[in-house]
CSV table of C-alpha atoms in Angstrom, one decimal:
chain,number,residue,atom,x,y,z
E,329,UNK,CA,0.0,0.0,0.0
E,330,UNK,CA,1.2,3.5,-0.8
E,331,UNK,CA,0.4,4.9,2.6
E,332,UNK,CA,1.6,8.4,1.8
E,333,UNK,CA,-0.8,8.6,-1.1
E,334,UNK,CA,-3.7,7.5,1.1
E,335,UNK,CA,-2.9,9.9,3.9
E,336,UNK,CA,-2.5,12.7,1.3
E,337,UNK,CA,-6.0,11.9,0.0
E,338,UNK,CA,-7.3,11.9,3.6
E,339,UNK,CA,-5.8,15.4,4.1
E,340,UNK,CA,-7.3,16.7,0.9
E,341,UNK,CA,-10.7,15.5,2.0
E,342,UNK,CA,-10.3,17.3,5.3
E,343,UNK,CA,-9.4,20.4,3.4
E,344,UNK,CA,-12.6,20.1,1.5
E,345,UNK,CA,-14.6,19.6,4.7
E,346,UNK,CA,-15.5,16.0,3.6
E,347,UNK,CA,-14.9,14.3,6.9
E,348,UNK,CA,-17.3,11.4,6.3
E,349,UNK,CA,-15.6,10.6,3.0
E,350,UNK,CA,-12.2,10.7,4.8
E,351,UNK,CA,-13.5,8.3,7.4
E,352,UNK,CA,-14.8,5.9,4.7
E,353,UNK,CA,-11.4,6.0,2.9
E,354,UNK,CA,-9.5,5.3,6.1
E,355,UNK,CA,-11.9,2.4,6.9
E,356,UNK,CA,-11.4,0.9,3.4
E,357,UNK,CA,-7.7,1.4,3.6
E,358,UNK,CA,-7.5,-0.4,7.0
E,359,UNK,CA,-9.3,-3.3,5.5
E,360,UNK,CA,-6.9,-3.3,2.5
E,361,UNK,CA,-3.9,-3.1,4.8
E,362,UNK,CA,-5.2,-6.1,6.8
E,363,UNK,CA,-5.6,-8.1,3.6
E,364,UNK,CA,-2.1,-7.1,2.4
E,365,UNK,CA,-0.6,-7.8,5.9
E,366,UNK,CA,0.9,-4.3,5.7
E,367,UNK,CA,1.4,-3.8,9.4
E,368,UNK,CA,3.1,-0.4,9.3
E,369,UNK,CA,0.4,1.1,7.1
E,370,UNK,CA,-2.3,-0.5,9.3
E,371,UNK,CA,-0.8,1.1,12.4
E,372,UNK,CA,-0.6,4.6,10.8
E,373,UNK,CA,-4.2,4.3,9.6
E,374,UNK,CA,-5.5,3.3,13.0
E,375,UNK,CA,-3.7,6.3,14.5
E,376,UNK,CA,-5.2,8.6,11.9
E,377,UNK,CA,-8.7,7.3,12.3
E,378,UNK,CA,-8.4,7.5,16.1
E,379,UNK,CA,-7.5,11.2,15.7
E,380,UNK,CA,-10.6,11.7,13.5
E,381,UNK,CA,-12.9,10.1,16.0
E,382,UNK,CA,-11.4,12.2,18.8
E,383,UNK,CA,-11.8,15.4,17.0
E,384,UNK,CA,-15.4,14.6,16.0
E,385,UNK,CA,-16.4,13.6,19.6
E,386,UNK,CA,-17.2,10.0,18.6
E,387,UNK,CA,-16.1,8.6,21.9
E,388,UNK,CA,-17.1,4.9,21.6
E,389,UNK,CA,-15.5,4.7,18.1
E,390,UNK,CA,-12.4,6.3,19.5
E,391,UNK,CA,-12.1,3.9,22.4
E,392,UNK,CA,-12.6,0.9,20.0
E,393,UNK,CA,-9.9,2.1,17.6
E,394,UNK,CA,-7.6,2.9,20.5
E,395,UNK,CA,-7.6,-0.7,21.7
E,396,UNK,CA,-6.9,-1.9,18.1
E,397,UNK,CA,-4.0,0.5,17.7
E,398,UNK,CA,-2.3,-0.5,20.9
E,399,UNK,CA,-2.8,-4.2,20.1
E,400,UNK,CA,-1.4,-3.7,16.6
E,401,UNK,CA,1.7,-1.9,18.0
E,402,UNK,CA,2.3,-4.6,20.4
E,403,UNK,CA,1.9,-7.3,17.8
E,404,UNK,CA,4.6,-5.5,15.8
E,405,UNK,CA,7.0,-5.7,18.7
E,406,UNK,CA,7.2,-1.9,19.0
E,407,UNK,CA,7.1,-1.6,22.8
E,408,UNK,CA,9.8,0.7,24.1
E,409,UNK,CA,10.1,2.6,20.7
E,410,UNK,CA,9.1,6.0,19.6
E,411,UNK,CA,6.3,4.7,17.3
E,412,UNK,CA,4.9,2.9,20.3
E,413,UNK,CA,5.1,6.1,22.3
E,414,UNK,CA,3.3,7.9,19.5
E,415,UNK,CA,0.4,5.4,19.6
E,416,UNK,CA,0.1,5.7,23.4
E,417,UNK,CA,0.1,9.5,23.1
E,418,UNK,CA,-2.8,9.3,20.6
E,419,UNK,CA,-4.7,6.9,22.8
E,420,UNK,CA,-4.1,9.2,25.8
E,421,UNK,CA,-5.5,12.1,23.9
E,422,UNK,CA,-8.6,10.2,23.0
E,423,UNK,CA,-9.1,9.0,26.5
E,424,UNK,CA,-8.7,12.6,27.8
E,425,UNK,CA,-11.3,13.8,25.3
E,426,UNK,CA,-13.6,11.0,26.2
E,427,UNK,CA,-13.5,11.6,29.9
E,428,UNK,CA,-11.3,8.6,30.9
E,429,UNK,CA,-9.0,10.9,32.8
E,430,UNK,CA,-7.1,8.5,35.1
E,431,UNK,CA,-6.3,6.1,32.2
E,432,UNK,CA,-5.2,9.1,30.1
E,433,UNK,CA,-2.8,10.2,32.9
E,434,UNK,CA,-1.3,6.8,33.2
E,435,UNK,CA,-0.6,6.7,29.4
E,436,UNK,CA,0.9,10.2,29.4
E,437,UNK,CA,3.2,9.1,32.2
E,438,UNK,CA,4.3,6.1,30.2
E,439,UNK,CA,4.9,8.3,27.1
E,440,UNK,CA,7.0,10.7,29.3
E,441,UNK,CA,9.1,7.7,30.6
E,442,UNK,CA,9.8,6.6,27.0
E,443,UNK,CA,10.6,10.1,25.8
E,444,UNK,CA,13.0,10.6,28.7
E,445,UNK,CA,14.8,7.3,27.6
E,446,UNK,CA,14.8,8.0,23.9
E,447,UNK,CA,14.9,11.8,23.4
E,448,UNK,CA,16.8,14.9,24.5
E,449,UNK,CA,15.1,16.9,27.2
E,450,UNK,CA,14.5,19.8,24.8
E,451,UNK,CA,13.2,17.8,21.9
E,452,UNK,CA,10.0,19.3,20.4
E,453,UNK,CA,8.1,16.1,21.2
E,454,UNK,CA,8.6,17.0,24.8
E,455,UNK,CA,6.9,20.3,24.3
E,456,UNK,CA,4.0,18.6,22.6
E,457,UNK,CA,3.7,16.1,25.4
E,458,UNK,CA,3.7,18.8,28.1
E,459,UNK,CA,1.0,20.7,26.2
E,460,UNK,CA,-1.2,17.5,26.0
E,461,UNK,CA,-0.7,16.7,29.7
E,462,UNK,CA,-1.6,20.3,30.5
E,463,UNK,CA,-5.0,19.8,28.8
E,464,UNK,CA,-5.6,16.8,31.0
E,465,UNK,CA,-4.8,18.8,34.1
E,466,UNK,CA,-7.3,21.4,32.9
E,467,UNK,CA,-10.0,18.8,32.6
E,468,UNK,CA,-9.1,17.6,36.1
E,469,UNK,CA,-9.3,21.2,37.5
E,470,UNK,CA,-5.6,21.2,38.5
E,471,UNK,CA,-4.8,24.5,36.8
E,472,UNK,CA,-1.5,25.1,38.7
E,473,UNK,CA,-0.1,21.8,37.3
E,474,UNK,CA,-1.5,22.7,33.9
E,475,UNK,CA,0.4,26.0,33.9
E,476,UNK,CA,3.6,24.3,35.0
E,477,UNK,CA,3.5,22.0,32.0
E,478,UNK,CA,2.7,24.8,29.7
E,479,UNK,CA,5.6,26.9,30.9
E,480,UNK,CA,7.9,24.0,30.3
E,481,UNK,CA,6.5,23.6,26.8
E,482,UNK,CA,6.9,27.4,26.2
E,483,UNK,CA,10.5,27.3,27.1
E,484,UNK,CA,11.3,24.5,24.7
E,485,UNK,CA,9.3,26.2,21.9
E,486,UNK,CA,11.0,29.5,22.4
E,487,UNK,CA,14.5,27.9,22.5
E,488,UNK,CA,13.7,26.0,19.3
E,489,UNK,CA,12.0,29.0,17.6
E,490,UNK,CA,9.1,26.7,16.8
E,491,UNK,CA,6.4,29.1,15.9
E,492,UNK,CA,3.4,26.7,15.6
E,493,UNK,CA,4.1,25.0,19.0
E,494,UNK,CA,4.6,28.5,20.5
E,495,UNK,CA,1.1,29.5,19.3
E,496,UNK,CA,-0.4,26.3,20.7
E,497,UNK,CA,1.3,26.9,24.0
E,498,UNK,CA,0.2,30.5,24.2
E,499,UNK,CA,-3.4,29.4,23.5
E,500,UNK,CA,-3.3,26.7,26.2
E,501,UNK,CA,-1.7,29.1,28.7
E,502,UNK,CA,-4.5,31.7,27.9
E,503,UNK,CA,-7.2,29.1,28.7
E,504,UNK,CA,-5.5,28.1,32.0
E,505,UNK,CA,-5.1,31.8,33.1
E,506,UNK,CA,-8.8,32.4,32.4
E,507,UNK,CA,-9.7,29.4,34.6
E,508,UNK,CA,-7.4,30.7,37.3
E,509,UNK,CA,-9.2,34.1,37.2
E,510,UNK,CA,-6.3,36.0,35.7
E,511,UNK,CA,-7.9,37.6,32.7
E,512,UNK,CA,-5.1,40.1,32.2
E,513,UNK,CA,-2.4,37.5,31.7
E,514,UNK,CA,-4.9,35.3,29.8
E,515,UNK,CA,-5.7,38.1,27.3
E,516,UNK,CA,-1.9,38.6,26.8
E,517,UNK,CA,-1.3,35.0,26.0
E,518,UNK,CA,-4.4,34.7,23.8
E,519,UNK,CA,-3.3,37.8,21.8
E,520,UNK,CA,0.2,36.3,21.3
E,521,UNK,CA,-1.4,33.0,20.1
E,522,UNK,CA,-3.7,34.8,17.6
E,523,UNK,CA,-0.8,36.8,16.2
E,524,UNK,CA,1.3,33.7,15.7
E,525,UNK,CA,-1.5,31.8,13.9
E,526,UNK,CA,-2.5,34.8,11.8
E,527,UNK,CA,1.1,35.3,10.8
E,528,UNK,CA,1.3,31.6,9.7
E,529,UNK,CA,-2.0,31.7,8.0
E,530,UNK,CA,-3.3,28.9,10.3
E,531,UNK,CA,-7.0,28.5,11.0
E,532,UNK,CA,-7.2,25.2,12.9
E,533,UNK,CA,-8.6,24.2,16.3
E,534,UNK,CA,-5.7,25.8,18.2
E,535,UNK,CA,-6.4,29.1,16.5
E,536,UNK,CA,-10.1,28.6,17.6
E,537,UNK,CA,-8.9,27.9,21.1
E,538,UNK,CA,-7.0,31.2,21.2
E,539,UNK,CA,-10.0,33.1,19.9
E,540,UNK,CA,-12.2,31.4,22.6
E,541,UNK,CA,-9.8,32.4,25.3
E,542,UNK,CA,-9.9,36.0,24.0
E,543,UNK,CA,-13.7,35.8,24.1
E,544,UNK,CA,-13.6,34.5,27.7
E,545,UNK,CA,-11.4,37.4,28.8
E,546,UNK,CA,-13.6,39.9,27.2
E,547,UNK,CA,-16.8,38.4,28.6
E,548,UNK,CA,-15.4,38.4,32.1
E,549,UNK,CA,-14.6,42.1,31.8
E,550,UNK,CA,-18.0,43.0,30.5
E,551,UNK,CA,-16.9,43.6,26.9
E,552,UNK,CA,-19.7,41.5,25.4
E,553,UNK,CA,-19.6,42.7,21.8
E,554,UNK,CA,-15.9,41.8,21.5
E,555,UNK,CA,-16.5,38.5,23.3
E,556,UNK,CA,-19.3,37.8,20.8
E,557,UNK,CA,-17.0,38.4,17.8
E,558,UNK,CA,-14.2,36.1,19.1
E,559,UNK,CA,-16.6,33.3,20.2
E,560,UNK,CA,-18.5,33.5,16.9
E,561,UNK,CA,-15.3,33.3,14.8
E,562,UNK,CA,-14.0,30.4,16.9
E,563,UNK,CA,-17.3,28.6,16.5
E,564,UNK,CA,-17.3,29.0,12.7
E,565,UNK,CA,-13.7,27.8,12.5
E,566,UNK,CA,-14.6,24.6,14.4
E,567,UNK,CA,-17.6,24.0,12.2
E,568,UNK,CA,-15.7,24.6,9.0
E,569,UNK,CA,-12.7,22.5,10.0
E,570,UNK,CA,-14.2,19.6,12.0
E,571,UNK,CA,-18.0,19.9,12.1
E,572,UNK,CA,-20.5,20.3,14.9
E,573,UNK,CA,-18.6,18.5,17.7
E,574,UNK,CA,-18.7,19.1,21.5
E,575,UNK,CA,-16.4,22.1,21.1
E,576,UNK,CA,-18.8,23.7,18.6
E,577,UNK,CA,-21.8,23.4,20.9
E,578,UNK,CA,-19.8,24.9,23.8
E,579,UNK,CA,-18.9,27.8,21.7
E,580,UNK,CA,-22.4,28.2,20.4
E,581,UNK,CA,-23.6,28.4,24.1
E,582,UNK,CA,-21.0,31.2,24.7
E,583,UNK,CA,-22.2,33.1,21.6
E,584,UNK,CA,-25.8,32.9,22.9
E,585,UNK,CA,-24.8,34.0,26.4
E,586,UNK,CA,-23.0,37.0,24.8
E,587,UNK,CA,-26.2,37.9,22.9
E,588,UNK,CA,-28.2,37.7,26.0
E,589,UNK,CA,-25.7,39.9,27.9
E,590,UNK,CA,-25.8,42.5,25.1
E,591,UNK,CA,-29.6,42.5,25.0
E,592,UNK,CA,-29.8,43.0,28.8
E,593,UNK,CA,-27.2,45.8,28.8
E,594,UNK,CA,-29.2,47.8,26.3
């Protein structure tokens, strides 16, 4: 199987907002990889499909594919390798999104152990891992721990001059600061994130997260019109890029709350 061609087709379908067609192509390709006994392609496709189900909030499908991905990696004898760590990381992200928080934390800790054995402390994978762990701590309400992870990621991204990871980290920090009640610092980080993503021409979920953090800061300060604009754009980005998942409906609720606040303030 020409896995690069298949994944390129999947990406093209994502760009055209044809998620259902991308899902079908991945499912068909998984069946073909099984038939061809192409283990490496099968593992890549399982990881890709897992990410799709996570992004579209299809929890049960994500959990099912997660089990298949880990089993496939173990059948291939990949334990203790970076590809195995990548699979565990993807499963940890899916568990986090699906509410299986303790299991997610255990997997993140295993990934960190492998990274510490296999990578330099300032490797960009470390920054990505710290950002992912921070999102779990946000879900657990442990915002101090989340911020510690994000500051570690920020240092690595700055040292490596990694613009995209820098934008991701700024967006995550903004959300944490908002939850901790520091809207001033949160607004600063959110603006930094927005500037990074706009400079790169990026309009993905992380850009949406930065806009949502700006909206939260403005809302808490009573700037409802600004908050409405930021939330509305974030909602449209999510719908255009992924569809109407859980994040979309959370943002829709924020937009409606801003509309009510504006009406009441008239």
